[in-house]
């Protein structure tokens, strides 16, 4: 098991510090595969191959039917090559962005003391004139634009409409929460709170519409819609908040250590009884 854990922790992130686009993250569930299922009639060589595969499989969550996707799956062979490339690149980051929307942003919008943090999500970093996009732009809007521009015109128009509605909803949240900080207590009108919450709901509907159109054109129901708020919302969503939080912690630790290359050097300097690469993907 230590060998398998080491293998799982040595997988580096994708380029940059964005959330890794790998099939291992497509489902943050906790089901695992039994590695002892190889039959007694297999040859010696096949037996060891099956055993090795089973050892790695114990570290991987069971994927949904359409999670491990290639260019020949679903309707992808019928789409333009640029659309296929964009879909395979952005489908998992978009789903993890949806995880943020339900697990983090929903609570931040509903808690007035966190409105200062909400404002940071819409802030553009113009440090040294480089103009880094905001988190909302980087994680949601830009991938949506890239995807719709690569799709056939008949579906691209509907996807663009969903993207515009999502941006409008995010602007509502940004305007409602602008200027509020925890260290500057002020009275917030009830209608302002309602505007922020309505913006989150409108954004949820628009994002779900975009996901539905993307699932339809690819023929692969991989992207999960965000259920309406309620006591069973997270259960209906079906993705793990715990695994999402573990991923975010590992991502931040990797960034703080300078990325995958420097993270390995840091790990070798740590005297903790074992080597843990902070840029490895969580189990």
XYZ file of C-alpha atoms in Angstrom, residues 54-275:
222
model
C -4.892 -4.039 -8.937
C -2.343 -2.437 -6.615
C -2.695 0.888 -8.417
C -6.467 0.495 -8.715
C -6.852 0.497 -4.945
C -5.785 4.137 -5.015
C -8.208 5.206 -7.763
C -11.901 6.008 -7.259
C -14.360 4.191 -9.510
C -15.107 6.470 -12.456
C -18.598 7.175 -13.820
C -19.399 5.683 -17.204
C -18.233 8.709 -19.187
C -15.422 9.948 -16.939
C -12.410 8.477 -18.743
C -12.892 10.079 -22.116
C -10.902 10.016 -25.318
C -11.353 11.669 -28.673
C -13.306 8.681 -30.022
C -15.979 8.601 -27.288
C -19.531 9.889 -27.544
C -20.094 12.437 -30.309
C -16.510 13.718 -30.160
C -15.495 12.162 -33.516
C -18.208 14.278 -35.194
C -17.013 17.559 -33.642
C -14.246 19.857 -34.935
C -10.808 18.879 -33.690
C -10.477 22.160 -31.782
C -13.765 21.444 -29.975
C -12.553 17.991 -28.975
C -9.251 19.386 -27.713
C -10.962 22.154 -25.727
C -13.472 19.756 -24.205
C -10.846 17.252 -23.082
C -8.779 20.093 -21.612
C -11.478 21.966 -19.707
C -14.166 19.485 -18.677
C -12.512 18.545 -15.367
C -11.396 22.072 -14.378
C -14.946 23.258 -15.057
C -16.401 20.540 -12.837
C -14.017 21.447 -10.034
C -15.014 25.095 -10.546
C -18.583 23.927 -9.996
C -17.385 22.258 -6.781
C -16.109 25.657 -5.657
C -19.439 27.239 -6.608
C -21.474 24.911 -4.402
C -19.029 24.107 -1.584
C -17.443 27.560 -1.114
C -19.111 30.423 -2.971
C -22.618 29.570 -1.801
C -21.590 29.859 1.861
C -19.499 32.975 1.206
C -22.407 34.797 -0.421
C -24.747 33.779 2.401
C -22.350 34.950 5.157
C -21.996 38.737 5.284
C -18.735 38.471 7.225
C -17.194 36.721 4.205
C -18.187 39.358 1.682
C -14.667 40.764 1.743
C -13.438 37.392 0.471
C -16.144 37.431 -2.209
C -14.834 40.770 -3.434
C -11.379 39.227 -3.874
C -12.820 36.692 -6.323
C -13.672 39.479 -8.775
C -10.478 41.485 -8.339
C -8.167 41.684 -11.343
C -4.469 41.610 -10.479
C -2.684 44.288 -12.490
C 0.638 43.741 -10.744
C 3.441 45.145 -12.945
C 0.979 45.674 -15.776
C 0.518 41.951 -16.458
C -3.265 42.028 -15.955
C -3.943 38.643 -14.373
C -7.669 37.749 -14.591
C -9.853 37.365 -11.535
C -10.646 33.916 -10.151
C -14.184 34.022 -11.582
C -12.812 34.996 -14.980
C -10.023 32.410 -14.895
C -11.981 29.415 -13.570
C -15.406 29.977 -15.138
C -15.731 32.604 -17.862
C -12.543 31.995 -19.861
C -13.052 28.198 -20.162
C -16.683 28.802 -21.164
C -15.602 31.232 -23.881
C -12.914 28.912 -25.242
C -15.333 25.989 -25.359
C -18.188 27.823 -27.064
C -15.897 29.378 -29.671
C -14.738 25.915 -30.714
C -18.221 24.381 -30.965
C -20.519 24.192 -34.020
C -22.552 27.410 -34.544
C -25.933 25.814 -33.766
C -24.952 25.025 -30.181
C -22.389 27.816 -29.738
C -25.113 30.488 -29.748
C -26.989 28.817 -26.899
C -23.757 28.303 -24.965
C -22.879 31.976 -25.444
C -26.280 32.944 -24.074
C -25.665 30.813 -20.970
C -22.209 32.338 -20.555
C -23.602 35.896 -20.790
C -26.245 35.077 -18.187
C -23.576 33.656 -15.899
C -21.442 36.796 -16.254
C -24.467 38.984 -15.545
C -25.199 36.995 -12.383
C -21.576 37.298 -11.232
C -21.703 41.075 -11.828
C -24.748 41.228 -9.565
C -22.816 39.471 -6.790
C -19.781 41.691 -7.333
C -21.795 44.914 -7.119
C -23.810 43.764 -4.091
C -20.754 42.738 -2.075
C -18.367 45.511 -3.207
C -16.826 47.628 -0.467
C -17.758 45.399 2.468
C -15.033 44.068 4.724
C -15.065 42.198 8.009
C -12.846 44.790 9.715
C -15.157 47.625 8.630
C -18.540 46.746 10.121
C -21.409 48.563 8.443
C -25.112 47.967 8.263
C -26.039 46.025 5.136
C -29.582 46.480 3.797
C -31.639 43.334 3.530
C -32.294 43.954 -0.152
C -28.536 43.918 -0.829
C -28.264 40.473 0.734
C -31.172 39.292 -1.403
C -29.486 40.638 -4.549
C -26.295 38.704 -3.777
C -28.175 35.468 -3.133
C -30.273 35.941 -6.269
C -27.044 36.427 -8.222
C -25.716 33.111 -6.935
C -28.959 31.361 -7.929
C -29.021 32.936 -11.405
C -25.397 31.910 -11.867
C -26.208 28.351 -10.813
C -28.986 28.098 -13.406
C -26.802 29.583 -16.167
C -23.881 27.280 -15.333
C -26.191 24.262 -15.333
C -27.551 25.293 -18.734
C -24.003 25.540 -20.086
C -23.149 22.112 -18.688
C -26.324 20.646 -20.182
C -25.513 22.024 -23.629
C -21.934 20.748 -23.394
C -23.098 17.293 -22.309
C -25.597 17.240 -25.152
C -23.233 18.216 -27.946
C -20.547 15.760 -26.796
C -22.980 12.937 -26.009
C -21.106 12.447 -22.715
C -23.034 13.285 -19.522
C -19.855 13.968 -17.553
C -20.516 17.429 -16.116
C -22.760 17.359 -13.071
C -25.305 20.122 -12.571
C -25.544 21.972 -9.246
C -28.823 21.185 -7.447
C -30.966 23.937 -5.963
C -30.267 24.864 -2.316
C -31.898 22.559 0.200
C -31.196 19.976 2.900
C -30.255 17.305 0.323
C -28.358 19.548 -2.071
C -24.918 18.039 -1.516
C -26.292 14.510 -1.524
C -27.981 15.157 -4.869
C -24.811 16.733 -6.248
C -22.963 13.493 -5.542
C -19.410 14.838 -5.293
C -17.247 14.807 -2.170
C -16.706 18.092 -0.330
C -13.958 16.430 1.727
C -11.948 15.389 -1.316
C -12.481 18.802 -2.880
C -11.073 20.494 0.234
C -8.092 18.117 0.264
C -7.381 19.007 -3.358
C -7.545 22.758 -2.640
C -5.164 22.410 0.329
C -2.672 20.441 -1.766
C -2.919 22.979 -4.590
C -2.180 25.889 -2.238
C 0.717 24.009 -0.652
C 2.134 23.295 -4.092
C 1.866 26.988 -5.034
C 3.550 28.073 -1.789
C 6.456 25.731 -2.534
C 6.991 27.106 -6.007
C 5.340 24.400 -8.112
C 6.055 20.712 -8.744
C 9.836 20.995 -9.230
C 10.571 23.052 -6.126
C 8.022 21.095 -4.098
C 10.073 17.914 -4.502
C 13.179 19.733 -3.228
C 11.234 20.980 -0.214
C 10.030 17.458 0.498
C 13.573 16.114 0.524
C 14.559 18.722 3.107
C 11.687 17.800 5.430
C 12.525 15.393 8.232
C 9.128 13.839 8.845
C 9.726 10.093 8.500
C 8.437 9.936 4.925
C 8.615 11.880 1.700
